[in-house]
Coordinates of C-alpha atoms and ligand atoms in Angstrom, one line a residue:
X1023 CA 0.0 0.0 0.0
X1024 CA 1.4 3.4 -0.9
X1025 CA 1.5 6.1 1.8
X1026 CA -0.6 9.1 1.3
X1027 CA 2.0 11.8 1.5
X1028 CA 2.8 14.8 -0.7
X1029 CA 5.2 14.1 -3.5
X1030 CA 7.1 17.4 -3.3
X1031 CA 10.3 17.3 -5.4
X1032 CA 13.5 18.1 -3.7
X1033 CA 14.7 21.3 -5.5
X1034 CA 18.0 23.1 -5.0
X1035 CA 16.2 26.4 -5.4
X1036 CA 14.3 25.6 -2.2
X1037 CA 17.5 25.8 -0.2
X1038 CA 18.2 29.3 -1.5
X1039 CA 14.6 30.4 -0.9
X1040 CA 14.8 29.0 2.7
X1041 CA 18.0 31.0 3.3
X1042 CA 16.5 34.2 1.8
X1043 CA 13.4 34.0 3.9
X1044 CA 14.7 32.8 7.2
X1045 CA 18.4 33.8 7.3
X1046 CA 18.2 36.8 5.0
X1047 CA 20.7 38.9 7.1
X1048 CA 23.3 36.1 7.3
X1049 CA 26.6 36.9 5.6
X1050 CA 28.8 35.4 2.8
X1051 CA 32.3 36.7 3.1
X1052 CA 34.7 36.2 0.2
X1053 CA 38.3 37.0 -0.5
X1054 CA 37.6 38.2 -4.1
X1055 CA 39.8 37.3 -7.0
X1056 CA 40.3 41.0 -7.7
X1057 CA 41.7 41.4 -4.2
X1058 CA 39.4 43.1 -1.6
X1059 CA 37.2 41.2 0.9
X1060 CA 33.6 41.2 -0.4
X1061 CA 30.7 40.8 2.0
X1062 CA 26.9 40.6 1.4
X1063 CA 23.9 38.7 2.7
X1064 CA 21.9 35.7 1.8
X1065 CA 19.2 38.2 0.7
X1066 CA 21.6 39.8 -1.7
X1067 CA 22.7 36.3 -2.9
X1068 CA 19.1 35.4 -3.7
X1069 CA 18.5 38.7 -5.6
X1070 CA 21.7 38.4 -7.7
X1071 CA 21.0 34.7 -8.3
X1072 CA 17.6 35.6 -9.8
X1073 CA 19.4 38.2 -12.0
X1074 CA 21.8 35.6 -13.2
X1075 CA 19.1 33.1 -13.9
X1076 CA 17.3 35.6 -16.1
X1077 CA 20.6 36.4 -17.8
X1078 CA 21.3 32.8 -18.5
X1079 CA 17.9 32.4 -20.1
X1080 CA 18.5 35.5 -22.2
X1081 CA 21.7 33.9 -23.5
X1082 CA 19.6 30.9 -24.6
X1083 CA 20.6 28.5 -21.9
X1084 CA 18.0 25.8 -21.9
X1085 CA 17.1 23.1 -19.2
X1086 CA 19.6 20.3 -19.5
X1087 CA 22.3 22.5 -21.1
X1088 CA 25.7 22.4 -19.4
X1089 CA 27.3 25.6 -18.2
X1090 CA 31.0 25.4 -17.1
X1091 CA 32.7 27.3 -14.3
X1092 CA 36.4 27.8 -13.9
X1093 CA 36.3 29.6 -10.6
X1094 CA 37.6 29.9 -7.1
X1095 CA 35.5 29.9 -3.9
X1096 CA 33.7 33.3 -4.1
X1097 CA 30.1 34.6 -3.9
X1098 CA 29.9 34.7 -7.7
X1099 CA 30.6 31.0 -7.9
X1100 CA 27.8 30.4 -5.3
X1101 CA 25.4 32.4 -7.5
X1102 CA 26.3 30.1 -10.4
X1103 CA 25.7 27.0 -8.3
X1104 CA 22.1 28.1 -7.6
X1105 CA 21.2 30.0 -10.8
X1106 CA 22.3 27.3 -13.2
X1107 CA 20.6 24.5 -11.3
X1108 CA 17.6 26.7 -10.5
X1109 CA 16.6 26.9 -14.2
X1110 CA 17.1 23.2 -14.7
X1111 CA 20.5 23.5 -16.4
X1112 CA 23.7 21.7 -15.2
X1113 CA 26.6 23.5 -13.5
X1114 CA 29.8 21.8 -14.6
X1115 CA 32.5 22.9 -12.1
X1116 CA 35.7 22.4 -14.0
X1117 CA 38.8 21.8 -11.9
X1118 CA 41.3 24.4 -13.1
X1119 CA 44.2 22.5 -11.7
X1120 CA 43.8 19.7 -14.1
X1121 CA 46.2 19.5 -17.0
X1122 CA 45.1 21.9 -19.8
X1123 CA 44.6 18.9 -22.1
X1124 CA 42.3 17.3 -19.5
X1125 CA 40.4 20.6 -19.2
X1126 CA 39.8 20.7 -22.9
X1127 CA 38.7 17.0 -22.9
X1128 CA 36.1 17.5 -20.1
X1129 CA 34.7 20.7 -21.5
X1130 CA 34.2 19.0 -24.8
X1131 CA 33.0 15.7 -23.2
X1132 CA 30.4 17.7 -21.1
X1133 CA 29.4 19.7 -24.2
X1134 CA 29.5 23.0 -22.2
X1135 CA 27.8 25.8 -24.0
X1136 CA 29.1 28.7 -21.9
X1137 CA 32.2 29.0 -19.7
X1138 CA 32.1 31.4 -16.6
X1139 CA 35.7 32.0 -15.6
X1140 CA 37.6 34.0 -12.9
X1141 CA 40.2 36.5 -14.1
X1142 CA 42.9 34.1 -13.1
X1143 CA 41.9 31.7 -15.9
X1144 CA 41.5 34.1 -18.8
X1145 CA 45.1 33.3 -20.2
X1146 CA 44.4 29.5 -19.8
X1147 CA 41.1 29.8 -21.7
X1148 CA 42.7 32.0 -24.4
X1149 CA 45.1 29.2 -25.1
X1150 CA 42.4 26.5 -25.0
X1151 CA 39.7 28.3 -26.9
X1152 CA 40.7 27.0 -30.4
X1153 CA 40.2 23.4 -29.0
X1154 CA 36.7 24.3 -27.7
X1155 CA 34.6 24.7 -30.9
X1156 CA 31.2 24.2 -29.3
X1157 CA 31.6 26.8 -26.5
X1158 CA 29.2 29.7 -27.5
X1159 CA 30.6 32.3 -25.2
X1160 CA 32.9 33.2 -22.2
X1161 CA 31.7 35.2 -19.2
X1162 CA 34.5 36.7 -17.1
X1163 CA 33.5 36.8 -13.4
X1164 CA 34.3 40.5 -12.7
X1165 CA 33.0 44.0 -13.1
X1166 CA 33.5 46.5 -15.9
X1167 CA 36.4 48.4 -14.4
X1168 CA 38.4 45.2 -14.0
X1169 CA 37.4 43.6 -17.3
X1170 CA 40.6 42.5 -19.1
X1171 CA 41.5 42.9 -22.7
X1172 CA 41.1 39.4 -24.1
X1173 CA 41.3 37.4 -27.3
X1174 CA 38.5 35.1 -26.1
X1175 CA 35.7 35.1 -28.7
X1176 CA 32.4 36.4 -27.4
X1177 CA 33.8 37.5 -24.0
X1178 CA 31.3 39.1 -21.7
X1179 CA 31.5 40.9 -18.3
X1180 CA 29.6 39.1 -15.6
X1181 CA 28.4 42.2 -13.8
X1182 CA 27.2 43.8 -17.0
X1183 CA 25.5 40.6 -18.0
X1184 CA 23.4 40.4 -14.9
X1185 CA 23.1 44.1 -14.0
X1186 CA 19.9 45.0 -15.7
X1187 CA 18.0 41.8 -15.0
X1188 CA 15.1 41.6 -12.4
X1189 CA 16.0 40.6 -8.9
X1190 CA 13.2 38.2 -8.3
X1191 CA 12.2 35.0 -10.0
X1192 CA 9.6 32.2 -9.7
X1193 CA 11.9 29.2 -9.6
X1194 CA 10.5 26.4 -11.8
X1195 CA 9.6 23.1 -10.2
X1196 CA 10.5 20.0 -12.1
X1197 CA 11.4 16.3 -11.6
X1198 CA 13.8 16.0 -8.7
X1199 CA 15.9 13.5 -10.6
X1200 CA 16.9 16.2 -13.1
X1201 CA 20.6 16.8 -13.3
X1202 CA 22.0 19.9 -11.6
X1203 CA 25.7 19.5 -11.3
X1204 CA 28.6 17.7 -13.0
X1205 CA 32.0 17.1 -11.5
X1206 CA 34.8 15.0 -12.9
X1207 CA 37.1 13.1 -10.7
X1208 CA 40.6 14.6 -10.5
X1209 CA 42.1 11.8 -12.4
X1210 CA 44.3 10.4 -9.5
X1211 CA 44.0 6.9 -11.0
X1212 CA 43.2 7.5 -14.6
X1213 CA 41.2 9.8 -17.0
X1214 CA 38.7 12.1 -15.3
X1215 CA 35.2 10.5 -15.2
X1216 CA 32.0 12.6 -14.7
X1217 CA 29.6 12.3 -11.7
X1218 CA 26.3 13.8 -12.7
X1219 CA 24.4 14.9 -9.6
X1220 CA 20.7 15.5 -9.4
X1221 CA 18.6 17.9 -7.3
X1222 CA 17.4 15.0 -5.2
X1223 CA 20.9 13.7 -4.5
X1224 CA 22.3 17.2 -3.7
X1225 CA 19.5 18.1 -1.3
X1226 CA 19.6 14.8 0.5
X1227 CA 23.4 14.9 0.7
X1228 CA 23.3 18.5 2.2
X1229 CA 20.7 17.3 4.7
X1230 CA 22.8 14.4 5.9
X1231 CA 26.0 16.5 6.0
X1232 CA 24.1 19.2 7.9
X1233 CA 22.6 16.8 10.4
X1234 CA 26.1 15.5 11.1
X1235 CA 27.2 19.1 11.8
X1236 CA 24.1 19.9 13.9
X1237 CA 24.4 16.8 16.0
X1238 CA 27.7 18.0 17.4
X1239 CA 26.8 21.7 17.7
X1240 CA 23.2 22.8 18.0
X1241 CA 23.6 26.5 17.2
X1242 CA 22.6 26.9 13.6
X1243 CA 24.1 30.3 13.3
X1244 CA 27.8 29.2 13.2
X1245 CA 30.4 30.2 10.7
X1246 CA 31.6 27.8 8.0
X1247 CA 34.4 27.9 5.6
X1248 CA 34.9 25.4 2.8
X1249 CA 38.5 25.7 1.9
X1250 CA 38.0 22.7 -0.3
X1251 CA 37.5 24.3 -3.7
X1252 CA 34.0 24.6 -5.2
X1253 CA 35.3 22.8 -8.3
X1254 CA 36.1 19.8 -6.1
X1255 CA 32.8 17.8 -5.4
X1256 CA 30.8 20.9 -4.7
X1257 CA 33.0 22.0 -1.9
X1258 CA 31.7 18.9 0.0
X1259 CA 28.2 20.4 0.1
X1260 CA 29.0 23.4 2.2
X1261 CA 27.4 26.0 -0.2
X1262 CA 24.2 24.1 0.4
X1263 CA 24.6 23.1 4.1
X1264 CA 25.4 26.7 5.2
X1265 CA 22.3 28.1 3.6
X1266 CA 20.1 25.3 5.0
X1267 CA 21.5 25.9 8.5
X1268 CA 21.8 29.6 8.4
X1269 CA 25.5 29.6 9.0
X1270 CA 27.8 32.5 7.9
X1271 CA 29.7 31.3 4.8
X1272 CA 33.4 32.4 4.4
X1273 CA 35.1 31.8 1.1
X1274 CA 38.8 31.9 0.7
X1275 CA 39.1 32.8 -3.0
X1276 CA 42.3 31.5 -4.5
X1277 CA 44.5 32.1 -1.5
X1278 CA 45.2 28.7 0.1
X1279 CA 48.5 29.4 1.8
X1280 CA 48.8 29.2 5.6
X1281 CA 49.1 32.9 6.2
X1282 CA 46.0 33.9 4.2
X1283 CA 43.9 31.1 5.6
X1284 CA 45.0 32.0 9.2
X1285 CA 44.1 35.6 8.7
X1286 CA 40.6 35.0 7.2
X1287 CA 39.7 32.3 9.8
X1288 CA 40.7 34.7 12.7
X1289 CA 39.1 37.9 11.3
X1290 CA 35.8 36.3 10.3
X1291 CA 35.7 34.1 13.5
X1292 CA 35.3 30.8 11.5
X1293 CA 34.2 28.0 13.7
X1294 CA 34.1 25.1 11.2
X1295 CA 36.2 24.7 8.1
X1296 CA 36.9 21.9 5.6
X1297 CA 39.9 21.0 3.5
X1298 CA 42.3 18.3 2.3
X1299 CA 45.2 17.4 4.5
X1300 CA 47.8 19.3 2.5
X1301 CA 45.9 22.6 3.2
X1302 CA 45.7 21.9 6.9
X1303 CA 49.4 21.0 7.0
X1304 CA 50.2 24.4 5.4
X1305 CA 48.2 26.2 8.0
X1306 CA 49.8 24.2 10.8
X1307 CA 53.3 24.9 9.5
X1308 CA 52.5 28.6 9.3
X1309 CA 51.2 28.6 12.9
X1310 CA 54.2 26.7 14.2
X1311 CA 56.7 28.9 12.5
X1312 CA 55.0 32.1 13.7
X1313 CA 53.9 31.0 17.2
X1314 CA 50.2 31.6 16.3
X1315 CA 47.0 30.0 17.7
X1316 CA 43.5 29.8 16.4
X1317 CA 41.0 31.4 18.7
X1318 CA 37.6 30.8 17.0
X1319 CA 38.0 27.5 15.1
X1320 CA 36.2 24.6 16.9
X1321 CA 36.3 21.8 14.4
X1322 CA 37.8 21.0 11.0
X1323 CA 36.7 18.5 8.4
X1324 CA 39.5 16.7 6.7
X1325 CA 39.3 14.1 3.9
X1326 CA 40.1 13.4 0.4
X1327 CA 43.3 11.6 1.4
X1328 CA 44.6 10.2 4.6
X1329 CA 45.2 12.7 7.3
X1330 CA 48.4 11.9 9.2
X1331 CA 48.0 11.1 12.9
X1332 CA 50.7 13.7 13.8
X1333 CA 48.7 16.4 12.1
X1334 CA 45.4 15.4 13.7
X1335 CA 47.2 15.3 17.1
X1336 CA 48.7 18.7 16.6
X1337 CA 45.3 20.3 16.0
X1338 CA 43.6 18.3 18.8
X1339 CA 46.3 19.6 21.2
X1340 CA 45.2 23.1 20.2
X1341 CA 41.6 22.2 21.1
X1342 CA 40.3 21.8 17.6
X1343 CA 38.2 18.7 16.9
X1344 CA 39.4 17.0 13.7
X1345 CA 36.6 15.3 11.8
X1346 CA 38.2 12.8 9.5
X1347 CA 35.7 11.8 6.8
X1348 CA 35.6 9.7 3.7
X1349 CA 34.0 10.3 0.4
X1350 CA 34.5 10.5 -3.4
X1351 CA 33.4 12.6 -6.3
X1352 CA 31.0 9.8 -7.1
X1353 CA 29.4 9.9 -3.7
X1354 CA 28.6 13.7 -3.5
X1355 CA 31.0 13.2 -1.4
X1356 CA 30.1 12.9 2.3
X1357 CA 29.5 9.3 3.4
X1358 CA 31.0 9.1 6.9
X1359 CA 31.0 11.3 9.9
X1360 CA 34.4 11.5 11.6
X1361 CA 33.2 12.5 15.1
X1362 CA 34.3 10.0 17.7
X1363 CA 31.5 8.0 19.4
X1364 CA 30.5 9.2 22.9
X1365 CA 31.9 6.0 24.5
X1366 CA 35.3 6.6 22.9
X1367 CA 35.7 10.3 23.8
X1368 CA 37.4 9.7 27.2
X1369 CA 39.3 6.5 26.6
X1370 CA 43.1 6.6 26.7
X1371 CA 43.4 5.5 23.0
X1372 CA 40.9 8.0 21.7
X1373 CA 43.4 9.0 19.0
X1374 CA 43.0 5.5 17.5
X1375 CA 39.4 6.3 16.8
X1376 CA 39.9 9.9 15.9
X1377 CA 42.4 9.0 13.1
X1378 CA 40.0 6.5 11.4
X1379 CA 37.9 7.8 8.5
X1380 CA 34.7 8.1 10.5
X1381 CA 31.5 6.0 10.7
X1382 CA 28.9 5.5 8.0
X1383 CA 26.2 8.2 7.8
X1384 CA 22.5 7.4 7.7
X1385 CA 21.4 6.9 4.1
X1386 CA 24.6 5.3 2.8
X1387 CA 25.0 1.5 2.7
X1388 CA 28.4 -0.1 2.8
X1389 CA 29.7 -3.6 2.1
X1390 CA 33.3 -4.8 2.1
X1391 CA 34.1 -7.5 -0.5
X1392 CA 37.2 -9.7 -0.6
X1393 CA 39.0 -10.9 -3.7
X1394 CA 36.7 -13.9 -4.0
X1395 CA 33.7 -11.6 -4.0
X1396 CA 32.7 -12.6 -0.4
X1397 CA 31.4 -10.0 2.0
X1398 CA 33.8 -9.9 4.9
X1399 CA 32.7 -9.4 8.6
X1400 CA 32.8 -6.0 10.4
X1401 CA 35.6 -7.2 12.7
X1402 CA 38.1 -4.4 12.3
X1403 CA 40.6 -6.9 10.8
X1404 CA 39.1 -8.4 7.6
X1405 CA 39.9 -6.2 4.6
X1406 CA 38.3 -5.9 1.2
X1407 CA 37.1 -3.4 -1.4
X1408 CA 34.4 -0.9 -0.2
X1409 CA 31.2 -1.0 -2.1
X1410 CA 28.6 1.7 -1.5
X1411 CA 25.1 2.6 -2.5
X1412 CA 22.6 5.3 -1.5
X1413 CA 20.5 8.3 -2.8
X1414 CA 23.6 10.5 -3.3
X1415 CA 25.8 7.8 -4.8
X1416 CA 26.3 7.9 -8.6
X1417 CA 24.5 5.1 -10.5
X1418 CA 26.8 5.5 -13.6
X1419 CA 29.4 7.8 -15.1
X1420 CA 28.3 10.6 -17.4
X1421 CA 28.7 9.4 -21.0
X1422 CA 31.3 6.8 -20.1
X1423 CA 30.1 3.3 -20.6
X1424 CA 33.5 1.6 -20.2
X1425 CA 34.2 3.2 -16.8
X1426 CA 30.6 2.5 -15.8
X1427 CA 30.9 -1.2 -16.7
X1428 CA 34.1 -1.4 -14.7
X1429 CA 33.0 0.2 -11.5
X1430 CA 29.3 -0.6 -11.0
X1431 CA 28.1 -4.0 -10.0
X1432 CA 25.0 -5.8 -11.6
X1433 CA 23.3 -5.7 -8.2
X1434 CA 23.4 -1.9 -7.8
X1435 CA 26.6 -1.1 -5.9
X1436 CA 29.4 1.3 -6.7
X1437 CA 32.9 -0.2 -6.4
X1438 CA 35.0 2.4 -4.8
X1439 CA 38.4 0.9 -5.4
X1440 CA 39.3 1.6 -1.7
X1441 CA 40.6 -1.2 0.4
X1442 CA 39.1 -0.9 3.9
X1443 CA 38.0 -2.6 7.0
X1444 CA 35.0 -1.8 9.3
X1445 CA 35.0 -2.6 13.0
X1446 CA 32.0 -3.6 15.2
X1447 CA 31.3 0.1 16.0
X1448 CA 31.3 1.0 12.3
X1449 CA 34.6 2.9 12.2
X1450 CA 36.1 2.8 8.7
X1451 CA 39.8 2.2 8.3
X1452 CA 41.2 3.0 4.8
X1453 CA 44.2 0.8 4.1
X1454 CA 44.8 1.9 0.5
X1455 CA 43.5 2.5 -2.9
X1456 CA 43.5 -0.9 -4.7
X1457 CA 45.8 0.7 -7.3
X1458 CA 48.3 1.9 -4.6
X1459 CA 48.6 -1.3 -2.6
X1460 CA 52.0 -2.8 -2.6
X1461 CA 52.1 -6.6 -3.0
X1462 CA 55.2 -8.1 -1.5
X1463 CA 55.7 -11.9 -1.5
X1464 CA 52.0 -12.4 -1.5
X1465 CA 51.3 -10.0 1.3
X1466 CA 49.7 -6.6 1.0
X1467 CA 51.4 -3.6 2.4
X1468 CA 49.3 -0.5 3.1
X1469 CA 51.0 2.5 1.6
X1470 CA 48.8 4.8 3.8
X1471 CA 50.0 3.2 7.1
X1472 CA 53.6 3.4 5.9
X1473 CA 53.3 7.1 4.9
X1474 CA 51.6 7.9 8.2
X1475 CA 54.4 6.4 10.1
X1476 CA 57.0 8.3 8.1
X1477 CA 55.4 11.7 8.5
X1478 CA 55.4 11.1 12.3
X1479 CA 59.1 11.8 12.0
X1480 CA 59.7 15.5 12.9
X1481 CA 62.0 16.1 9.9
X1482 CA 59.6 14.7 7.3
X1483 CA 57.0 17.0 5.8
X1484 CA 55.4 14.7 3.2
X1485 CA 55.9 11.1 2.3
X1486 CA 54.6 8.6 -0.3
X1487 CA 55.1 4.9 -0.5
X1488 CA 55.0 3.3 -3.9
X1489 CA 55.5 -0.2 -5.3
X1490 CA 58.7 -0.9 -7.2
X1491 CA 59.2 -4.1 -9.1
X1492 CA 61.4 -6.6 -7.3
X1493 CA 62.8 -9.9 -8.7
X1494 CA 62.1 -12.0 -5.6
X1495 CA 59.2 -10.3 -3.8
X1496 CA 57.4 -9.1 -7.0
X1497 CA 57.0 -5.6 -5.4
X1498 CA 58.7 -3.8 -2.6
X1499 CA 57.9 -0.4 -1.1
X1500 CA 60.0 2.7 -1.9
X1501 CA 59.5 5.7 0.3
X1502 CA 59.6 9.1 -1.4
X1503 CA 59.9 11.9 1.1
X1504 CA 60.2 15.7 1.4
X1505 CA 62.4 16.9 4.3
X1506 CA 61.7 19.9 6.4
X1507 CA 63.7 22.9 5.0
X1508 CA 67.3 22.8 6.3
X1509 CA 67.0 19.2 7.5
X1510 CA 69.8 16.7 6.6
X1511 CA 68.1 13.6 7.9
X1512 CA 69.1 10.6 5.8
X1513 CA 67.6 7.3 4.7
X1514 CA 69.3 5.3 7.4
X1515 CA 67.8 7.5 10.1
X1516 CA 64.3 7.2 8.7
X1517 CA 64.6 3.5 8.4
X1518 CA 65.8 3.3 12.0
X1519 CA 62.9 5.4 13.1
X1520 CA 60.3 3.2 11.3
X1521 CA 61.8 0.0 12.7
X1522 CA 59.5 -0.3 15.7
X1523 CA 56.5 1.4 14.1
X1524 CA 55.6 -1.0 11.4
X1525 CA 56.0 -4.7 10.5
X1526 CA 59.5 -5.7 9.4
X1527 CA 58.3 -6.8 6.0
X1528 CA 56.8 -3.3 5.5
X1529 CA 60.2 -1.5 6.0
X1530 CA 60.9 0.4 2.7
X1531 CA 63.8 -1.0 0.7
X1532 CA 65.0 2.6 0.2
X1533 CA 64.1 6.2 1.0
X1534 CA 64.5 8.8 -1.8
X1535 CA 64.4 12.5 -0.9
X1536 CA 62.9 15.0 -3.3
X1537 CA 62.4 18.8 -2.9
X1538 CA 58.8 19.0 -3.9
X1539 CA 56.1 16.3 -3.9
X1540 CA 54.0 16.1 -7.1
X1541 CA 50.3 16.8 -6.4
X1542 CA 47.1 16.2 -8.3
X1543 CA 44.6 18.8 -9.2
X1544 CA 42.9 18.5 -5.8
X1545 CA 46.1 18.7 -3.8
X1546 CA 46.6 14.9 -3.3
X1547 CA 50.0 13.3 -3.7
X1548 CA 50.2 12.1 -7.3
X1549 CA 51.4 8.5 -7.0
X1550 CA 50.8 8.1 -10.7
X1551 CA 53.6 10.7 -11.3
X1552 CA 55.9 9.1 -8.8
X1553 CA 55.3 5.6 -10.2
X1554 CA 56.1 6.9 -13.7
X1555 CA 59.2 8.6 -12.3
X1556 CA 60.5 5.6 -10.4
X1557 CA 59.0 2.5 -12.1
X1558 CA 62.1 1.9 -14.2
X1559 CA 64.2 1.4 -11.0
X1560 CA 64.1 -2.2 -10.0
X1561 CA 65.1 -2.7 -6.4
X1562 CA 67.9 -5.2 -6.0
X1563 CA 67.4 -8.5 -4.2
Ligands
ADP2666 P1 40.2 11.2 -7.3 O1 39.8 9.7 -7.4 O2 40.5 11.7 -8.7 O3 41.4 11.4 -6.3 P2 38.2 12.0 -5.5 O4 38.5 13.3 -4.8 O5 36.9 11.6 -5.7 O6 39.0 12.0 -6.8 O7 38.9 10.9 -4.5 C1 38.3 9.9 -3.8 C2 39.3 9.0 -3.1 O8 40.1 9.8 -2.2 C3 38.8 7.9 -2.4 O9 38.5 6.8 -3.2 C4 39.9 7.5 -1.4 O10 40.9 6.7 -2.0 C5 40.5 8.9 -1.1 N1 40.1 9.4 0.2 C6 39.0 10.1 0.5 N2 38.9 10.4 1.8 C7 39.9 9.7 2.4 C8 40.4 9.6 3.7 N3 39.7 10.2 4.7 N4 41.5 8.9 3.9 C9 42.2 8.3 2.9 N5 41.8 8.4 1.6 C10 40.7 9.1 1.3

């Protein structure tokens, strides 16, 4: 028997409308790309988003059309999120840190009709434009006085484009399964693949992420700062969560260095911020070098790659709760909540729980499958590949049948490629990506655990463990590390340090020091690059 309840579609525009009506005075503060700090309210956001929606329609953007953004975290990017989705079109947040060839590939693959770009990216687009024959026009996210001279065909000024349009709109209501956003993976393990989000998945994901936030801290008028870029999985849902909860939204623009982040967090009294480990490490290094403390920040979300225990500990020692979550572009991304369970808050080994990648959120289902395809028990020991499903998990890749065939099962699960274990309390431990595992003499070595142990050494800033072919063991770990500036620590010292921290078999066969670690477009260590660089080197038996 069907329930007799209203079938009201979950629309992204309803989040904006909610924020306009109930949190109209709340602020969005952005470090603008032009330089100065810009501040306005949710009421202003709603008015300008309406203007943008009218302007998009005037440009001929139809429901279902893809509109690309190449933009940092600023208020104009938030306007694009809501306006493009609001009229039933699809906001394709292009990651500008991808290789230019990959950017051209995904703009063409997505069939983007218009590209909205920050000033920073005008030279990049000028070079790429000849390879983008189906783009009908470029809109530069700036005002008339800062509009650059450009060779871009059909370049328009954003403020001029929206300026004369009406500031109100009746947002259309349509099928909640309609696409609203498109985000390609950052290509850490191969070519970028597109996750095509819907209004329904986005609203549900924001609800669950918001509930996780509210469960820890009941005040709904906090201050949130997604440092994670808006071109990386919708900044983990923050531009939706903040509006739902009425929190002040602080946007860092393009400045991700420790000094700039510190200054913005302190001046705007940010309480909760989110970013990948490399960003937090930069902030920590700045604070340590300059003897600074954070006075407003209460909690930080970290995810995207493994957060080293030493870093988590350093922030916890400063009274900041580190919420270590797990997610992927394909999962919207938030799937776990990294808050430690009440019963583990006061135990002596609390850090063991704090460093895991959280516990599964309501709405996501997880199973862990071994190499034989058997589901393994939640005993904290048995490992396997994590499969997930849920209302905000992709059901296929956008226009990519080969990748879809490879990563989705016949019975409706998404194969994440992450090797994990779950314990009886539901804590998730990520051991590796299946492509990063090191297989030595029939045993698996977790590169994440090895790296974590290595960055525990005070002289090591970043470390990556990769598999190198070995005549006897098939593969052995090579540790690639970046030393603290001025440090002369050598391989023997690092190996001696690791001796009692990991199994003997896991000890790297060698340690190579480099000046700078290669990173992917989202700030993760690019093991693909390291493998290419060192694959030729066969470690001696
Ligand atoms: P890409 O696959 O291109 O790196 P994503 O940002 O979608 O793009 O990456 C998702 C992957 O990031 C996951 O499959 C997992 O391997 C890794 N990851 C995410 N969160 C964590 C975490 N907390 N600890 C370790 N790895 C993580």
